[in-house]
């Protein structure tokens, strides 16, 4: 049987997801730029996919922001 989820656990998990999304977004953008510069046309589709993934991760961060704010309000 699992223990009930606490607000602190939820806040920590949300922050971890947000931070991971930010890190992965930055890494995908950097990798796309490096691949585009170093490998050029040979990897155009991969670069496009990496940039799309970076955008999706940034959207994830934006979607998590209201939940983060709600949890911060609960703590106040």
Coordinates of N, CA and C in Angstrom, one line a residue:
X1 N 0.8 -1.2 0.0 CA 0.0 0.0 0.0 C 0.9 1.2 0.0
X2 N 0.6 2.2 -0.8 CA 1.4 3.4 -0.9 C 0.9 4.4 0.1
X3 N 1.9 5.3 0.4 CA 1.5 6.4 1.3 C 0.9 7.6 0.5
X4 N 0.1 8.4 1.1 CA -0.5 9.5 0.4 C 0.6 10.5 -0.1
X5 N 0.3 11.1 -1.3 CA 1.2 12.0 -1.9 C 1.1 13.4 -1.1
X6 N 2.2 14.0 -0.8 CA 2.2 15.3 -0.1 C 2.4 16.4 -1.1
X7 N 2.0 17.6 -0.7 CA 2.2 18.7 -1.6 C 3.7 18.9 -1.9
X8 N 4.5 18.7 -0.9 CA 6.0 18.9 -1.0 C 6.5 17.9 -2.1
X9 N 6.0 16.6 -2.0 CA 6.5 15.6 -3.0 C 6.0 16.0 -4.4
X10 N 4.8 16.5 -4.5 CA 4.3 16.9 -5.8 C 5.1 18.1 -6.3
X11 N 5.4 19.1 -5.4 CA 6.1 20.3 -5.8 C 7.5 19.8 -6.3
X12 N 8.2 18.9 -5.6 CA 9.5 18.5 -5.9 C 9.5 17.8 -7.3
X13 N 8.5 16.9 -7.5 CA 8.4 16.2 -8.8 C 8.2 17.2 -9.9
X14 N 7.3 18.1 -9.7 CA 7.0 19.1 -10.7 C 8.3 19.9 -11.1
X15 N 9.0 20.3 -10.0 CA 10.2 21.1 -10.3 C 11.3 20.2 -11.0
X16 N 11.3 19.0 -10.7 CA 12.3 18.1 -11.3 C 11.9 17.9 -12.8
X17 N 10.6 17.8 -13.1 CA 10.2 17.7 -14.5 C 10.5 19.0 -15.2
X18 N 10.2 20.1 -14.6 CA 10.5 21.4 -15.2 C 12.0 21.6 -15.5
X19 N 12.8 21.3 -14.5 CA 14.2 21.4 -14.7 C 14.8 20.5 -15.8
X20 N 14.3 19.3 -15.8 CA 14.7 18.3 -16.8 C 14.3 18.8 -18.2
X21 N 13.1 19.3 -18.3 CA 12.6 19.8 -19.6 C 13.5 20.9 -20.1
X22 N 13.8 21.8 -19.2 CA 14.7 23.0 -19.5 C 16.0 22.5 -20.0
X23 N 16.6 21.5 -19.3 CA 17.9 21.0 -19.6 C 17.9 20.3 -21.0
X24 N 16.9 19.4 -21.1 CA 16.8 18.7 -22.4 C 16.5 19.6 -23.6
X25 N 15.7 20.7 -23.4 CA 15.4 21.6 -24.4 C 16.7 22.3 -24.8
X26 N 17.5 22.8 -23.9 CA 18.8 23.4 -24.2 C 19.7 22.5 -24.9
X27 N 19.8 21.3 -24.4 CA 20.7 20.3 -25.1 C 20.2 20.0 -26.5
X28 N 18.9 19.8 -26.7 CA 18.4 19.6 -28.1 C 18.7 20.7 -29.0
X29 N 18.5 21.9 -28.5 CA 18.8 23.1 -29.3 C 20.3 23.2 -29.7
X30 N 21.2 23.0 -28.7 CA 22.6 23.0 -28.9 C 23.0 21.9 -29.9
X31 N 22.5 20.7 -29.7 CA 22.8 19.6 -30.6 C 22.4 19.9 -32.0
X32 N 21.2 20.5 -32.1 CA 20.7 20.8 -33.5 C 21.6 21.8 -34.1
X33 N 22.0 22.8 -33.4 CA 22.9 23.9 -33.9 C 24.2 23.3 -34.3
X34 N 24.8 22.4 -33.5 CA 26.1 21.8 -33.8 C 26.0 20.9 -35.0
X35 N 24.9 20.1 -35.1 CA 24.7 19.2 -36.2 C 24.5 20.0 -37.5
X36 N 23.8 21.0 -37.4 CA 23.5 21.9 -38.6 C 24.8 22.5 -39.1
X37 N 25.6 23.0 -38.2 CA 26.9 23.6 -38.5 C 27.9 22.6 -39.0
X38 N 28.1 21.5 -38.2 CA 29.1 20.6 -38.5 C 28.8 19.6 -39.6
X39 N 27.5 19.2 -39.8 CA 27.2 18.1 -40.7 C 26.3 18.6 -41.9
X40 N 25.7 19.8 -41.7 CA 25.0 20.4 -42.8 C 23.8 19.6 -43.3
X41 N 23.7 19.6 -44.6 CA 22.5 19.0 -45.3 C 22.3 17.5 -45.0
X42 N 23.4 16.8 -44.7 CA 23.3 15.4 -44.5 C 22.3 15.0 -43.3
X43 N 22.2 15.9 -42.4 CA 21.3 15.6 -41.2 C 20.2 16.6 -41.1
X44 N 19.8 17.2 -42.1 CA 18.7 18.2 -42.1 C 17.5 17.8 -41.4
X45 N 17.1 16.5 -41.6 CA 15.8 16.0 -41.0 C 16.0 15.8 -39.5
X46 N 17.2 15.4 -39.1 CA 17.5 15.2 -37.7 C 17.5 16.5 -37.0
X47 N 18.1 17.5 -37.6 CA 18.2 18.9 -37.0 C 16.7 19.4 -36.8
X48 N 15.9 19.2 -37.8 CA 14.5 19.6 -37.8 C 13.8 19.0 -36.6
X49 N 14.0 17.7 -36.4 CA 13.4 16.9 -35.3 C 13.9 17.4 -34.0
X50 N 15.2 17.6 -33.9 CA 15.8 18.1 -32.6 C 15.2 19.5 -32.2
X51 N 15.1 20.3 -33.2 CA 14.5 21.7 -32.9 C 13.0 21.5 -32.5
X52 N 12.3 20.6 -33.1 CA 10.9 20.4 -32.8 C 10.8 19.9 -31.3
X53 N 11.7 18.9 -31.0 CA 11.7 18.4 -29.6 C 12.0 19.5 -28.6
X54 N 13.0 20.4 -29.0 CA 13.3 21.5 -28.1 C 12.1 22.4 -27.8
X55 N 11.4 22.7 -28.9 CA 10.2 23.5 -28.8 C 9.1 22.8 -27.9
X56 N 8.9 21.5 -28.1 CA 7.9 20.8 -27.3 C 8.3 20.8 -25.8
X57 N 9.6 20.7 -25.5 CA 10.0 20.7 -24.2 C 9.8 22.1 -23.5
X58 N 10.0 23.1 -24.3 CA 9.7 24.5 -23.8 C 8.2 24.7 -23.6
X59 N 7.4 24.1 -24.4 CA 5.9 24.1 -24.2 C 5.6 23.4 -22.9
X60 N 6.2 22.2 -22.7 CA 6.0 21.5 -21.4 C 6.3 22.4 -20.2
X61 N 7.4 23.1 -20.3 CA 7.7 24.0 -19.2 C 6.6 25.1 -19.0
X62 N 6.1 25.6 -20.1 CA 5.0 26.6 -20.0 C 3.7 26.0 -19.4
X63 N 3.4 24.8 -19.8 CA 2.2 24.1 -19.3 C 2.3 23.8 -17.8
X64 N 3.5 23.5 -17.4 CA 3.7 23.2 -15.9 C 3.7 24.5 -15.1
X65 N 3.9 25.6 -15.6 CA 3.9 26.8 -14.8 C 2.7 27.1 -14.0
X66 N 1.5 27.0 -14.5 CA 0.3 27.2 -13.7 C 0.2 26.2 -12.5
X67 N 0.6 25.0 -12.7 CA 0.6 24.0 -11.6 C 1.7 24.4 -10.5
X68 N 2.8 24.9 -11.0 CA 3.8 25.4 -10.1 C 3.3 26.5 -9.2
X69 N 2.7 27.4 -9.9 CA 2.1 28.6 -9.2 C 1.0 28.2 -8.2
X70 N 0.2 27.2 -8.6 CA -0.9 26.7 -7.7 C -0.3 26.1 -6.4
X71 N 0.8 25.3 -6.6 CA 1.4 24.7 -5.5 C 2.1 25.7 -4.6
X72 N 2.7 26.8 -5.2 CA 3.3 27.8 -4.4 C 2.3 28.5 -3.6
X73 N 1.1 28.7 -4.2 CA 0.0 29.4 -3.4 C -0.4 28.5 -2.2
X74 N -0.4 27.2 -2.4 CA -0.8 26.3 -1.3 C 0.2 26.5 -0.1
X75 N 1.4 26.7 -0.4 CA 2.4 26.8 0.6 C 2.4 28.1 1.3
X76 N 1.8 29.1 0.7 CA 1.7 30.4 1.3 C 0.7 30.6 2.4

